[in-house]
mmCIF file of N, CA and C in Angstrom:
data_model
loop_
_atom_site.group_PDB
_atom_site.id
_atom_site.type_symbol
_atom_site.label_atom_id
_atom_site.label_comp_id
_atom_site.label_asym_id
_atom_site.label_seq_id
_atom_site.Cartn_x
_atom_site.Cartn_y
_atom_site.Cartn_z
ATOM 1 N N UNK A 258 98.717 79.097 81.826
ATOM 2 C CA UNK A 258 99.823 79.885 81.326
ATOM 3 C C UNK A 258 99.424 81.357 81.340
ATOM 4 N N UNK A 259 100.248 82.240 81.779
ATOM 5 C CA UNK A 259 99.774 83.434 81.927
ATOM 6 C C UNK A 259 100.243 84.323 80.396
ATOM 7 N N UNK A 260 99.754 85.536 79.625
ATOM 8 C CA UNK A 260 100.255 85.721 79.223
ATOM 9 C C UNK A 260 100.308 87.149 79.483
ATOM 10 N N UNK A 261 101.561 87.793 78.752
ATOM 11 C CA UNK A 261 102.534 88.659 79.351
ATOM 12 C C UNK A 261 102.742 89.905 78.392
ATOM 13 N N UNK A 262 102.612 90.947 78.213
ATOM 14 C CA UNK A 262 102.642 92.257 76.855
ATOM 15 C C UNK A 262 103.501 93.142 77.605
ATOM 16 N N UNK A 263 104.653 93.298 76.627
ATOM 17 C CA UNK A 263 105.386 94.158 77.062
ATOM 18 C C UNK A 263 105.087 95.612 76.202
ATOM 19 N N UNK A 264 104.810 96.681 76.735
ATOM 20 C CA UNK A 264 104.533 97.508 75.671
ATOM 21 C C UNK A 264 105.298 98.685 75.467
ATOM 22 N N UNK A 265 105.452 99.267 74.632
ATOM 23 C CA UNK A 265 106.516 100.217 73.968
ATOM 24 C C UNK A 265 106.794 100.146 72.864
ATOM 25 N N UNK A 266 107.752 101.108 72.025
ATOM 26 C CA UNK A 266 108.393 101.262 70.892
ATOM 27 C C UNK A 266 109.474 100.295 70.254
ATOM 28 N N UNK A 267 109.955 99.660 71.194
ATOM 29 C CA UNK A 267 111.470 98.461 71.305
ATOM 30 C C UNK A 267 112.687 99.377 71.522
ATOM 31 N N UNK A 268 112.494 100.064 72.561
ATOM 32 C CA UNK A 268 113.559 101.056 72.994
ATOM 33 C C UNK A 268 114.650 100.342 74.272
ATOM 34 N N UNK A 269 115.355 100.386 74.442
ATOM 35 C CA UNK A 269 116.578 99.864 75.021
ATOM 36 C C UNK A 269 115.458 99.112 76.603
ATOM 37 N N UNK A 270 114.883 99.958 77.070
ATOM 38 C CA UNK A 270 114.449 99.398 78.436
ATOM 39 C C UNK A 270 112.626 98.823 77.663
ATOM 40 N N UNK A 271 112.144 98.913 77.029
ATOM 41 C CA UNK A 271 111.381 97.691 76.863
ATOM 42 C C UNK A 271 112.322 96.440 76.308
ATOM 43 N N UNK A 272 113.101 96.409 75.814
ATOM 44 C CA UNK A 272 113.942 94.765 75.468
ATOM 45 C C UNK A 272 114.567 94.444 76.988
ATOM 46 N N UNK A 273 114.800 95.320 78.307
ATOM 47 C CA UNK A 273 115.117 94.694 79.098
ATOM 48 C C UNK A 273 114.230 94.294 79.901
ATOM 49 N N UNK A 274 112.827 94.661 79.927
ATOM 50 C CA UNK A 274 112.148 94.351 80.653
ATOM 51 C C UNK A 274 111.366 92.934 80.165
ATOM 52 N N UNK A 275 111.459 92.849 78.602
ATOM 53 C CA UNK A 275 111.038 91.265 78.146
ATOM 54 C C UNK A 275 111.992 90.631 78.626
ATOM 55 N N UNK A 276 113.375 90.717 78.784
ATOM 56 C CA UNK A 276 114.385 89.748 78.908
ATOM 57 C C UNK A 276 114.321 89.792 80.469
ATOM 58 N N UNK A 277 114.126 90.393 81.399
ATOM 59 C CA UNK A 277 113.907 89.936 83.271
ATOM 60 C C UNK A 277 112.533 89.302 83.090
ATOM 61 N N UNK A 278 111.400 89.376 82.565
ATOM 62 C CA UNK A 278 110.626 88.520 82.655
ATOM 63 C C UNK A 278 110.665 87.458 82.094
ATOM 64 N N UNK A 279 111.099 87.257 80.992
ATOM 65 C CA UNK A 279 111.473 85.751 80.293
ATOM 66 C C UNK A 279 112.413 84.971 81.188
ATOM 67 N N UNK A 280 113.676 86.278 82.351
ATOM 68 C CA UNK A 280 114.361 85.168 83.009
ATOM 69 C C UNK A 280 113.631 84.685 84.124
ATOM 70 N N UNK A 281 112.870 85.300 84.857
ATOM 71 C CA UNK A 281 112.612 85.157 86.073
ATOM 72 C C UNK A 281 111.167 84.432 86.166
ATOM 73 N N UNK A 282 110.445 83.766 85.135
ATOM 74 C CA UNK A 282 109.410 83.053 84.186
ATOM 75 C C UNK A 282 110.443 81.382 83.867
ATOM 76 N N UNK A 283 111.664 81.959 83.351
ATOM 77 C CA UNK A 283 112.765 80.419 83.538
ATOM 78 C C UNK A 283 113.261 79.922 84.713
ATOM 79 N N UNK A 284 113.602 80.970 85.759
ATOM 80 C CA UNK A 284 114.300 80.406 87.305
ATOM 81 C C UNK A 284 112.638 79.953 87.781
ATOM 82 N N UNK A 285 111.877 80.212 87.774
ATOM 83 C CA UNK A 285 110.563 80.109 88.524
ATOM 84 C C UNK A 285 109.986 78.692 87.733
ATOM 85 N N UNK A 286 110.202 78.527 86.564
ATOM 86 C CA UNK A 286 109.724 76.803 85.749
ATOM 87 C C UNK A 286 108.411 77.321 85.523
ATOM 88 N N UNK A 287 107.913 78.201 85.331
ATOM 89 C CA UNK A 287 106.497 78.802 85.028
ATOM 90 C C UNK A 287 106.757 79.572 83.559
ATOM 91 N N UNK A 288 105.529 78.521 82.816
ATOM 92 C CA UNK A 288 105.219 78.747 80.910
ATOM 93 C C UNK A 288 104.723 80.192 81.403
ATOM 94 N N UNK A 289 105.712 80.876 80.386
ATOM 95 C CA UNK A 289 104.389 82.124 79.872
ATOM 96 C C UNK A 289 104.319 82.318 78.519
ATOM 97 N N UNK A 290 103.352 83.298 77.666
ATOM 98 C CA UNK A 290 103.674 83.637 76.831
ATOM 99 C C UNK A 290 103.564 84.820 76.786
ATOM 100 N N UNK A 291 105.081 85.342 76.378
ATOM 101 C CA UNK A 291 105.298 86.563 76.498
ATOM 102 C C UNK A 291 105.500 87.458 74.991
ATOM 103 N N UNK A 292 104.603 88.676 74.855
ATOM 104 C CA UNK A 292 104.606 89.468 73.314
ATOM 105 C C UNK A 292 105.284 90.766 73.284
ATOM 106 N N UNK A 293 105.645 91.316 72.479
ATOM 107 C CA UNK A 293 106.241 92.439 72.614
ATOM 108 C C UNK A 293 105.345 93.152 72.026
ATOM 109 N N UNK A 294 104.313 94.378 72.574
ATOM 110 C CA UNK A 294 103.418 95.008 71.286
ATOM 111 C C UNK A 294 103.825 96.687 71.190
ATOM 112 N N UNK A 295 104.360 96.930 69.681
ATOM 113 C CA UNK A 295 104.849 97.766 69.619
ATOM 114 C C UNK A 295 103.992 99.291 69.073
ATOM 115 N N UNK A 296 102.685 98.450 68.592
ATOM 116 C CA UNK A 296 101.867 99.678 67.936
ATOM 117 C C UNK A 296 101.001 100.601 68.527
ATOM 118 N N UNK A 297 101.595 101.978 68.619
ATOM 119 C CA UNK A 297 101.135 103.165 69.782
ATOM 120 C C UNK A 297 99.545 102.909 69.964
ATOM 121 N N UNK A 298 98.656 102.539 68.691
ATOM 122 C CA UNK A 298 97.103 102.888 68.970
ATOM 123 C C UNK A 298 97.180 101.503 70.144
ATOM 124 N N UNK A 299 97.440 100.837 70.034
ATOM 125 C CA UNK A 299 97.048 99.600 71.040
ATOM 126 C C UNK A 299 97.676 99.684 72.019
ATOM 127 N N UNK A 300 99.045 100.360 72.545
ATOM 128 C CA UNK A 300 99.439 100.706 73.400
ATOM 129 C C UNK A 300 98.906 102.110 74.312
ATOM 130 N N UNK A 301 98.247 103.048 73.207
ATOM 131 C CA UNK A 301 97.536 103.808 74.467
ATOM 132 C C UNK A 301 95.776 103.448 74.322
ATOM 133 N N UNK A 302 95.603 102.228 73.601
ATOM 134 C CA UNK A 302 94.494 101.343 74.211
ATOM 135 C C UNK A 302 94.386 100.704 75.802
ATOM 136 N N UNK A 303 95.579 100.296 76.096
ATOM 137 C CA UNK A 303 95.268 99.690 77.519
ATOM 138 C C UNK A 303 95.538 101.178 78.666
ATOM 139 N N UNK A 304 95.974 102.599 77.914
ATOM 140 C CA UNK A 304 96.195 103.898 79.146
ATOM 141 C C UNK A 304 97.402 103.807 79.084
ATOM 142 N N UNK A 305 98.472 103.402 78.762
ATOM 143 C CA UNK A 305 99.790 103.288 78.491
ATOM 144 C C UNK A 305 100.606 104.206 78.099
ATOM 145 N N UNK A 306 101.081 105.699 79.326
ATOM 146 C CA UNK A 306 101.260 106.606 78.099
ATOM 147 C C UNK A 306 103.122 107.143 78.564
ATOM 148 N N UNK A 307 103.367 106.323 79.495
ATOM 149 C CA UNK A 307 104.912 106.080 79.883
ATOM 150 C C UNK A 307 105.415 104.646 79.280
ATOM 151 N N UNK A 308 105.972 104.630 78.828
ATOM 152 C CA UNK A 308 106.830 102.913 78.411
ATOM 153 C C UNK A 308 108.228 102.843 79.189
ATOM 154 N N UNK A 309 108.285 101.657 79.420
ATOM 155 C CA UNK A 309 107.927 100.328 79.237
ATOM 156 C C UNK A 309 106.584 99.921 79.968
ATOM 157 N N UNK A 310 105.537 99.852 79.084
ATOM 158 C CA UNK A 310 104.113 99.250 80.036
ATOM 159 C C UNK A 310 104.229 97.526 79.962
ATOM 160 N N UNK A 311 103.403 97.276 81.107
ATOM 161 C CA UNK A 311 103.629 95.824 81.055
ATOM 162 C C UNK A 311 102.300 95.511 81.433
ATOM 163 N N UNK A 312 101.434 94.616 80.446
ATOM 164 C CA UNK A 312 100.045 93.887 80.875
ATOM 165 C C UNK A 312 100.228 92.418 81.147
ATOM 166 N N UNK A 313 99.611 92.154 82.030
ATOM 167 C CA UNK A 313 99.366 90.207 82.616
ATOM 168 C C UNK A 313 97.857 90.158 82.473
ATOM 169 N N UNK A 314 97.839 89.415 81.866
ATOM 170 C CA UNK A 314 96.796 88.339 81.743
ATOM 171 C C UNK A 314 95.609 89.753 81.498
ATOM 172 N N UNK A 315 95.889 90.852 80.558
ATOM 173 C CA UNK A 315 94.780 91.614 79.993
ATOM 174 C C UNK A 315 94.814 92.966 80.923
ATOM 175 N N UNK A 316 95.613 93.024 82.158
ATOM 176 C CA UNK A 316 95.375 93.478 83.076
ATOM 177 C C UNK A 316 96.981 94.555 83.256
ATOM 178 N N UNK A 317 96.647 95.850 83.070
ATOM 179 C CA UNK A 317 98.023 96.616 83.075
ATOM 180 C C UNK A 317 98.644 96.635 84.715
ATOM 181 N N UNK A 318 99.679 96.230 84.511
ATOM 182 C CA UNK A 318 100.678 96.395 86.488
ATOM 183 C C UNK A 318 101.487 96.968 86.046
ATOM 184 N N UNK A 319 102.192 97.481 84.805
ATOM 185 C CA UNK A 319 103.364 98.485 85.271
ATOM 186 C C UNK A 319 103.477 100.168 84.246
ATOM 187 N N UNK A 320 103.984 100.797 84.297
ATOM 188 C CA UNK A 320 104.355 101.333 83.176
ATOM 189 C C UNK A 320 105.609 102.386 83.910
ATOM 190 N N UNK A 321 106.499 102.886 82.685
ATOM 191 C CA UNK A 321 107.099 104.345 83.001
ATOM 192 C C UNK A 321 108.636 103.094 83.592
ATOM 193 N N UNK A 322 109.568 102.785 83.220
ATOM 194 C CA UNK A 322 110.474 101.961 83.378
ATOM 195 C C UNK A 322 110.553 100.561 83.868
ATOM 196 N N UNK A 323 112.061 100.375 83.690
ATOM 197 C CA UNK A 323 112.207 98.798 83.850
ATOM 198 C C UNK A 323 111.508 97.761 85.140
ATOM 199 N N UNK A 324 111.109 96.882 85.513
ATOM 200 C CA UNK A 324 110.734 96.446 86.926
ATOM 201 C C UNK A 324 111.593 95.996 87.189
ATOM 202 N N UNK A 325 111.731 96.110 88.625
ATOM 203 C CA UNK A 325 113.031 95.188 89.722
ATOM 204 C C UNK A 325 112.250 93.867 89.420
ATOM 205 N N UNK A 326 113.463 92.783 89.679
ATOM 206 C CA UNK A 326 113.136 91.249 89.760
ATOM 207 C C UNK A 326 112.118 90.546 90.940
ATOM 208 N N UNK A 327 111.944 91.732 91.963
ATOM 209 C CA UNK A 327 111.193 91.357 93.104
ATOM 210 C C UNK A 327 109.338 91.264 92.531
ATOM 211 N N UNK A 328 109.237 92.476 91.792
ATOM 212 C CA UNK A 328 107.810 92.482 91.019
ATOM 213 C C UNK A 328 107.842 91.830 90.103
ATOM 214 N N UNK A 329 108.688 91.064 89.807
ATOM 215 C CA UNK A 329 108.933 90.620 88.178
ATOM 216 C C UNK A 329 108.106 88.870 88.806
ATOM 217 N N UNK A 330 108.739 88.999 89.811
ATOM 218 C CA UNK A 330 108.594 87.519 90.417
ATOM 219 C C UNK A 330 107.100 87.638 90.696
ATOM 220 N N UNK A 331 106.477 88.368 91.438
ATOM 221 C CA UNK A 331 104.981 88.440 91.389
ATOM 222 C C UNK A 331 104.146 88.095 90.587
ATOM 223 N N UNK A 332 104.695 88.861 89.321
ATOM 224 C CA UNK A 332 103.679 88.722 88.480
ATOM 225 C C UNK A 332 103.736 87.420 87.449
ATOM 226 N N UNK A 333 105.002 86.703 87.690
ATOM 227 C CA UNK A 333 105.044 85.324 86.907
ATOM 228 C C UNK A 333 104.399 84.211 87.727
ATOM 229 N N UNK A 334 104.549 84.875 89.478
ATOM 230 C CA UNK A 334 104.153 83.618 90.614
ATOM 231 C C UNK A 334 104.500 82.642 90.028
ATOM 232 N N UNK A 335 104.060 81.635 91.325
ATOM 233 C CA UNK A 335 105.027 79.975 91.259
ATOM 234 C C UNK A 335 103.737 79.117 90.964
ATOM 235 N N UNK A 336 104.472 78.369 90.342
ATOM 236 C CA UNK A 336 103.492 77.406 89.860
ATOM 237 C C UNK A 336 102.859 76.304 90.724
ATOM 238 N N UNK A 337 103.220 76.593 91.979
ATOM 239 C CA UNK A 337 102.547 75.727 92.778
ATOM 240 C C UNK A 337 100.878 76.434 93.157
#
């Protein structure tokens, strides 16, 4: 199971970027667990200094707005 940190304040485009990964984590049948972490010291712990940041599996891939569904799909990959 991979897990998934969405990071930011809970500002309009970090809640959309948990909700395309929670969908595209459901069309794909691949568990994640996905967190929302909202507290700045731990968010500019991982270098995070645009939001919406997004860490997988410990490992930062996005920051500075929403992701298209094409990267979204990457980073949930298929469970095969």
């Amino acid at each position: 199971m991979k897990n998934i940190k969405v990071l930011g304040p809970g500002c309009r485009n970090c809640e959309m970027t948990a909700k395309v990964i929670a969908h595209a984590a459901e069309e794909a049948g691949v568990e994640i667990e996905l967190q929302k972490v909202t507290d700045i010291t731990e968010i500019m712990g991982y270098g995070v200094m645009s939001t919406p940041g997004v860490v997988v599996d410990g490992q930062v891939v996005h920051s500075g707005g929403v992701p298209g569904p094409d990267l979204v799909r990457q980073w949930v990959g298929d469970p095969d």
